[in-house]
Coordinates of C-alpha atoms in Angstrom, one line a residue:
X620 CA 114.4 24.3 72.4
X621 CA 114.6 27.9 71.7
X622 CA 111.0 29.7 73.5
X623 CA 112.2 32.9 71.1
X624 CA 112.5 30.8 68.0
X625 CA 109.1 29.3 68.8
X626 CA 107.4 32.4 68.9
X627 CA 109.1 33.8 65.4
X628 CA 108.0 30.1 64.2
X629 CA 104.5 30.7 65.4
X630 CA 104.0 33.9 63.7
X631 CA 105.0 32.4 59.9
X632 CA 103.5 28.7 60.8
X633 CA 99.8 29.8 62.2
X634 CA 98.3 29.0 58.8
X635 CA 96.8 30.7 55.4
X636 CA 94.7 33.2 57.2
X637 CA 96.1 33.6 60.9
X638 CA 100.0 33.9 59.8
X639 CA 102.0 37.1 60.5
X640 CA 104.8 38.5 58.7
X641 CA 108.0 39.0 60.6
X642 CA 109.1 42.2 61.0
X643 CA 113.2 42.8 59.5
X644 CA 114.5 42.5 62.5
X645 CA 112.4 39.3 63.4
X646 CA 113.8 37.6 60.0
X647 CA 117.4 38.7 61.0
X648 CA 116.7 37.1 64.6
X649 CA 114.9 34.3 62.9
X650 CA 117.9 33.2 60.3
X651 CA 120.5 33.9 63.0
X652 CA 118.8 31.5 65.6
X653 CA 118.8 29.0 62.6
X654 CA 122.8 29.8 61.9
X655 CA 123.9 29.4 65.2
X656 CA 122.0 26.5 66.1
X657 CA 120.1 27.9 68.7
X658 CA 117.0 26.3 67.3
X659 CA 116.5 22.9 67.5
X660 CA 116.4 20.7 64.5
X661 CA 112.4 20.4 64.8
X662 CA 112.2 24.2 64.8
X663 CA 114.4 24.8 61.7
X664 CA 113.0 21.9 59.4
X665 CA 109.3 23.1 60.8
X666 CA 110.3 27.1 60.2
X667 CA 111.7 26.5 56.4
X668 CA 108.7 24.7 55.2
X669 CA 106.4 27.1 56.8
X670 CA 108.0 30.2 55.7
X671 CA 108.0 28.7 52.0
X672 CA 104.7 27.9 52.1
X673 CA 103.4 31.6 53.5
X674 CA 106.2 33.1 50.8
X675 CA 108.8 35.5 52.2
X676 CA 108.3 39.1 51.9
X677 CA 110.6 41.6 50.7
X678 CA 111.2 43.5 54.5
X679 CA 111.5 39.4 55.8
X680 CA 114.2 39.1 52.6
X681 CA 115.8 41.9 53.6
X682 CA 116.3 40.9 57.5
X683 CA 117.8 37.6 56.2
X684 CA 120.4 39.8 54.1
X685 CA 121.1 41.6 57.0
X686 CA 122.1 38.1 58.9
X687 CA 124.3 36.9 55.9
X688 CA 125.9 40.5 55.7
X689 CA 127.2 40.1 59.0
X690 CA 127.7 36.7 59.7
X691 CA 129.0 35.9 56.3
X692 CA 132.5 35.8 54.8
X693 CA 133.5 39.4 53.4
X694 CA 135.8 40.6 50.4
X695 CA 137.5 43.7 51.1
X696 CA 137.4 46.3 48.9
X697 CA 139.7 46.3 46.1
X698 CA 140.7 49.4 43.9
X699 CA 139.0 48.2 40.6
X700 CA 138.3 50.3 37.5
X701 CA 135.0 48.8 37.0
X702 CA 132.7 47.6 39.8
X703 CA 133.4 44.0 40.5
X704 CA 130.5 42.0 39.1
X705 CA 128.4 39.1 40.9
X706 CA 127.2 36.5 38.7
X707 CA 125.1 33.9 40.9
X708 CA 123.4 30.7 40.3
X709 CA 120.9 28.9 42.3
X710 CA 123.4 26.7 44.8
X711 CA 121.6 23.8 43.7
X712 CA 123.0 23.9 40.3
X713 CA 121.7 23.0 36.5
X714 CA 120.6 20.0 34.9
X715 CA 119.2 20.6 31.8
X716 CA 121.5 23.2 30.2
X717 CA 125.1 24.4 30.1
X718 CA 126.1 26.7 32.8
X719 CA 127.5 29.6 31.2
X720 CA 128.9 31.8 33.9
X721 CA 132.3 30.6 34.4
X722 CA 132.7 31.0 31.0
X723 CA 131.4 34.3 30.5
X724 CA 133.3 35.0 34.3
X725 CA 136.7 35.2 32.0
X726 CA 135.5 36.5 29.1
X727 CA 134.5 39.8 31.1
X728 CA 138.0 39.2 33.2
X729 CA 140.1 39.1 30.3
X730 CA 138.2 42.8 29.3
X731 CA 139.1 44.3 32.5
X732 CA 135.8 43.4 34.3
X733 CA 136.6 41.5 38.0
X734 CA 133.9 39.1 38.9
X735 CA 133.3 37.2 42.3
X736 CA 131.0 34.2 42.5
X737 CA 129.6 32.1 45.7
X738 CA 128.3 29.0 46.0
X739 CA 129.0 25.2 47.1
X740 CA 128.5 21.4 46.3
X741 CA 126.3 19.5 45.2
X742 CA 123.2 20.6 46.6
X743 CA 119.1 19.7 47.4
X744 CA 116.9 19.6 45.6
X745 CA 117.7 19.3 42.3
X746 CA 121.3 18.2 42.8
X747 CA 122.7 19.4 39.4
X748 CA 126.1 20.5 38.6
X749 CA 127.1 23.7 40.8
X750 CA 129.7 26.2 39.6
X751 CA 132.6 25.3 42.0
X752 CA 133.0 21.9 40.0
X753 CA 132.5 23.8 36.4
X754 CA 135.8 25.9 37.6
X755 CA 137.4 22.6 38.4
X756 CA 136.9 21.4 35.1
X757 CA 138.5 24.3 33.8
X758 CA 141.6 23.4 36.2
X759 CA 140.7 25.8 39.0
X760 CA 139.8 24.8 42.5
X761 CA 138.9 26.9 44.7
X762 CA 137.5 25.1 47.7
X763 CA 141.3 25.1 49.1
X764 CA 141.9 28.7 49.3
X765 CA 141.6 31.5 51.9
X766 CA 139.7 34.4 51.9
X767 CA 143.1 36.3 51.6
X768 CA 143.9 34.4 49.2
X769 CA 141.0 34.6 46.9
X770 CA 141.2 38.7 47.6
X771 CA 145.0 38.2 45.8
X772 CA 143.5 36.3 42.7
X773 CA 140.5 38.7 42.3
X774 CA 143.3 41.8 42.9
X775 CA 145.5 40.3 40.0
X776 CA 142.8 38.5 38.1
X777 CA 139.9 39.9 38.3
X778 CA 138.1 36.8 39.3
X779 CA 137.3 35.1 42.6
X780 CA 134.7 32.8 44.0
X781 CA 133.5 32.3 48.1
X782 CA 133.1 28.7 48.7
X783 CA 130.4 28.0 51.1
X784 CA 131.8 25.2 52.9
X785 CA 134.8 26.3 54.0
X786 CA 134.1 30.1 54.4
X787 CA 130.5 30.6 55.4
X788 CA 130.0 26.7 57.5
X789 CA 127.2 28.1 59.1
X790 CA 125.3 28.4 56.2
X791 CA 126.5 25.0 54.7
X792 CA 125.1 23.7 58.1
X793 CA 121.6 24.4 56.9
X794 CA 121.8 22.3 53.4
X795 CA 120.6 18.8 54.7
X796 CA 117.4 20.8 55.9
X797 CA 117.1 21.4 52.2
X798 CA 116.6 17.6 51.5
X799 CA 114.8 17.0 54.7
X800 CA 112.1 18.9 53.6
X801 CA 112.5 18.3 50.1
X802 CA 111.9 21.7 48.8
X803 CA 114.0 24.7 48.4
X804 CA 113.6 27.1 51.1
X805 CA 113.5 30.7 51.0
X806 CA 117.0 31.3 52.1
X807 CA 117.3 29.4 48.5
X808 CA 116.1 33.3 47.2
X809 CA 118.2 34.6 49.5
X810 CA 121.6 33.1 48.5
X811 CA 121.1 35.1 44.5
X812 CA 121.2 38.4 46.0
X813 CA 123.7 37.8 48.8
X814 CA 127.1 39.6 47.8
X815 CA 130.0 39.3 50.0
X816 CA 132.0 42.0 48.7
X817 CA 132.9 44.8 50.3
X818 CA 133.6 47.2 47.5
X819 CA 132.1 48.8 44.1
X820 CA 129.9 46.1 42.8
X821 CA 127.0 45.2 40.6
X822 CA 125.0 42.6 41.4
X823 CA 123.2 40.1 38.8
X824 CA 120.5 37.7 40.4
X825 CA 118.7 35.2 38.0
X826 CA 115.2 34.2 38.3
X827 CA 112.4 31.6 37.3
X828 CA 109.3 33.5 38.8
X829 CA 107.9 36.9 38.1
X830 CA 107.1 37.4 42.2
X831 CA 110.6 36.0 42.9
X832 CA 112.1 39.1 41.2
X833 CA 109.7 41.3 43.5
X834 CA 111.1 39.8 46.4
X835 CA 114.4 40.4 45.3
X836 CA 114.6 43.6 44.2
X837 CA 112.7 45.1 46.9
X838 CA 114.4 43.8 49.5
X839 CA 117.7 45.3 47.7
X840 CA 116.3 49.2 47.6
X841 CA 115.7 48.7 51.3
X842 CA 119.3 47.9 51.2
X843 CA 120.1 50.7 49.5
X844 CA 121.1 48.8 46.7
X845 CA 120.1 50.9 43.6
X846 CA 122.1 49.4 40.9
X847 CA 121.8 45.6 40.0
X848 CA 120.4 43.5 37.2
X849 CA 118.1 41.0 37.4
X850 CA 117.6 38.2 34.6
X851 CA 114.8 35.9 33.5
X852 CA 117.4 33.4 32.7
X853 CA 118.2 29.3 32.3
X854 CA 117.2 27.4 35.3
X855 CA 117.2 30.8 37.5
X856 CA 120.7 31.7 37.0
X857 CA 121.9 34.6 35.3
X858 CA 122.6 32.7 31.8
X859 CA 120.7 34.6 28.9
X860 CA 118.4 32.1 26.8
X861 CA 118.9 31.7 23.2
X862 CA 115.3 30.1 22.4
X863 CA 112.9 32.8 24.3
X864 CA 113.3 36.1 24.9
X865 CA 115.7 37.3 27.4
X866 CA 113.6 39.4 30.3
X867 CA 115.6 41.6 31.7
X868 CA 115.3 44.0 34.9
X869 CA 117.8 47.1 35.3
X870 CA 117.7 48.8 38.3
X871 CA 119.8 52.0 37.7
X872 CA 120.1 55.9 39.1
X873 CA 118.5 58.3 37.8
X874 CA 115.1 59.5 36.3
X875 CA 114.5 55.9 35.1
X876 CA 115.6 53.7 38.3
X877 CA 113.3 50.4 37.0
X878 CA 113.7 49.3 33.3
X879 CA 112.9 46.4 31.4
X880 CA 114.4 45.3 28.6
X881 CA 113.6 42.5 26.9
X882 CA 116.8 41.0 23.8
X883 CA 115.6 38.9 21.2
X884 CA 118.2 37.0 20.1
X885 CA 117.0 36.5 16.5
X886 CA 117.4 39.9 16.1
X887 CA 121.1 39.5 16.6
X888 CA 121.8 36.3 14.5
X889 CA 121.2 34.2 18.1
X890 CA 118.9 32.4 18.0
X891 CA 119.0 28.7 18.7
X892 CA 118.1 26.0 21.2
X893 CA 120.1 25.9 24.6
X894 CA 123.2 24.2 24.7
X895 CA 122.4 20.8 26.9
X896 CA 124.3 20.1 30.4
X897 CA 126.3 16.9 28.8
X898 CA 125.8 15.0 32.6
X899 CA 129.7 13.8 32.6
X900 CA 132.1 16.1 33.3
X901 CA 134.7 14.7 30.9
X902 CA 132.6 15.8 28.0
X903 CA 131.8 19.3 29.3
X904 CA 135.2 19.8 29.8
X905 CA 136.1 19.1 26.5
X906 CA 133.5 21.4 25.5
X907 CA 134.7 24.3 27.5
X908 CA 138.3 23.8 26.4
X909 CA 136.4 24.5 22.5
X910 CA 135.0 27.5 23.4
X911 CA 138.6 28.6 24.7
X912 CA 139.7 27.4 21.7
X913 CA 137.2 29.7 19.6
X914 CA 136.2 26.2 17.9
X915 CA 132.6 26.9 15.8
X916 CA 130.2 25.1 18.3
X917 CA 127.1 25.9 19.6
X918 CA 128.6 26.6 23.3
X919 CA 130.7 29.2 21.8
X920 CA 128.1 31.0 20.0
X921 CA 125.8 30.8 23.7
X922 CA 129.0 32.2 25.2
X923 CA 129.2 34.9 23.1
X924 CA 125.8 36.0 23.7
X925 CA 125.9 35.9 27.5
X926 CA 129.3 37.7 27.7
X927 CA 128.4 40.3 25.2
X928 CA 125.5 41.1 27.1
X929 CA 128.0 41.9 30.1
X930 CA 130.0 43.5 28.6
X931 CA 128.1 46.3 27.7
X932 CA 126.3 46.6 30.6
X933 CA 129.4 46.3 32.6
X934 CA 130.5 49.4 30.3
X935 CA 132.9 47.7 28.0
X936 CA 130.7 48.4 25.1
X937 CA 128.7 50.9 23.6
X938 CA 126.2 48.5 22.6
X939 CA 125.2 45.4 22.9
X940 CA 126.6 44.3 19.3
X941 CA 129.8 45.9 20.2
X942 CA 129.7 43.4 23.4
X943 CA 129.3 40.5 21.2
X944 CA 132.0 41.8 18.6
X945 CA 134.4 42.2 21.9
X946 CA 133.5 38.9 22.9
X947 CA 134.2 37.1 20.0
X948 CA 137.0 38.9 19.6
X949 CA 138.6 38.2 23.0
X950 CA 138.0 34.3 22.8
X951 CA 139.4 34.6 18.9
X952 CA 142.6 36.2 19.4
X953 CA 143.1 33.8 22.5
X954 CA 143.1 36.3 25.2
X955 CA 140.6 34.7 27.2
X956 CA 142.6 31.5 27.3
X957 CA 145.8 32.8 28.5
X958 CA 143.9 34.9 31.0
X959 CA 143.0 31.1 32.6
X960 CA 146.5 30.4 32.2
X961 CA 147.4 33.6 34.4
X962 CA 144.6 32.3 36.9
X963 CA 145.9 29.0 37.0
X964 CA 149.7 30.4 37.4
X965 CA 148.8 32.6 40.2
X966 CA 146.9 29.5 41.9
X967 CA 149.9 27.5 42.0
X968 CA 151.7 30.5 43.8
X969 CA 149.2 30.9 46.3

């Protein structure tokens, strides 16, 4: 039993009116203790739940990302025209509707954007389909490959993905807490603003709940993070809806750091209901190989929407119907499809 983890636990797990917050350094200790194993089992389980329930704030948040930052698997930084672009997605995955990112993750490579994703298996609680098996259907695997390896392919690719199991097991080591205690844990927040590159970057972190995107981007200004995007999307990834209104959060430089924006898509001929997650894999596969195909389906049209959006704020496009006239364009004239191909050829060299 840790007597310092105790203490940090008693702080967080005194009740609704008793409770303290932790200070940043005290959620740094806390998260580390919980890394390394220094706490026992009891501790961690008791800690997760009882920092859920009192609801993380953003200097805790921030103390966590200080943790991950340096215990955490790390990119180097790569001369890159564009800042490389992070695209997360809750770890534990999607159930109801197609996963768009890896998708949209070429669409923006194949335009000269790089993008890095994170993330694992199958995961608690809701166990749906994460993106490292969405990239296998599309004939990449990248659970096998080193971080020097994944640097090459985001160097001559543009793309790149951290897979939490074999480059971050310390983290991994805290995912049967997760069904254990049979709700996602704050570090659950933590993992969509989490960027293990080194370099230029711009971070996009999804969200379900208004305070959730509080936490987050106020734990990133005291990061000195200044420039990210934050998106009211499907299932609390970054995926822009087609049926509601897409909520938007810009945090920029300038004499406007905080904007909303909010796209509605029938103002740009999008309109329509989310594309459903298929459940077997054969049949989303074939569905991704349509959209590379530019076949007329509704998967193409949602990825069209999401990667037009990126495009012009990754600075691609003037305007956000020049990013889906780009978009369209690239998965038309097949560019997008032989920029897989070029992933997949360099994969084999590796």
């Amino acid at each position: 039993m840790s007597p310092l983890f105790r203490d940090l636990l008693k702080k967080v797990g005194s009740g609704a009116h008793t409770h303290k917050d932790l200070t940043r350094a005290e959620a740094a200790l806390a998260l580390r203790l919980m890394l390394e194993q220094v706490a026992t089992p009891a501790q961690i389980g008791a800690f997760l739940i009882a920092h859920r329930i009192k609801r993380p704030t953003p200097e805790e948040m921030a103390g966590m990302l200080d943790t991950y930052n340096e215990l955490g698997p790390k990119i180097p930084a790569l001369e890159t025209s564009h800042p490389v672009m992070i695209l997360s997605q809750p770890y534990d995955g999607r159930d109801r509707t197609f996963p768009l990112s890896p998708l949209t993750a070429l669409v923006l490579a194949a335009a000269g954007l790089p993008v890095l994703q994170h993330g694992g298996d199958r995961m608690p609680t809701k166990e749906g389909v994460p993106l490292i098996d969405l990239w296998r259907c599309l004939g990449v695997d990248w659970s096998t490959l080193t971080l020097e390896q994944i640097t090459h392919c985001l160097e001559q690719t543009g793309l790149g993905f951290v897979y939490l199991p074999r480059h971050f097991p310390a983290a991994q080591g805290l995912v049967p807490y997760r069904e254990q205690i049979g709700k996602r844990p704050p570090i659950a927040t933590l993992e969509l603003i989490w960027n293990p590159y080194q370099g230029r970057s711009h971070l996009v972190a999804g969200f379900v709940h208004p305070p959730t995107e509080g936490i987050m981007r106020d734990a990133l200004y005291l990061h000195g993070v200044h420039e990210f995007t934050t998106v009211k999307g499907l299932e609390g990834s970054c995926d822009l809806p087609r049926e509601r209104t897409a909520i938007i959060g810009l945090a920029r430089n300038g004499d406007n750091p905080w904007q909303r924006l909010r796209l509605h898509p029938q103002e740009y001929g999008m309109a329509s209901s989310n594309v459903p997650w298929p459940e077997e894999t054969t049949t989303a596969t074939k569905m991704m190989a349509a959209v590379l195909a530019a076949e007329e389906q509704p998967l193409t049209t949602s990825v069209i929407w999401n990667s037009g959006f990126y495009l012009w704020q990754g600075g691609k496009a003037d305007s956000l119907n020049s990013g889906l006239a780009l978009s369209s364009e690239l998965l038309r004239s097949g560019r997008v499809a032989q920029h897989l191909q070029k992933l997949q050829t360099i994969l084999e060299k590796v």
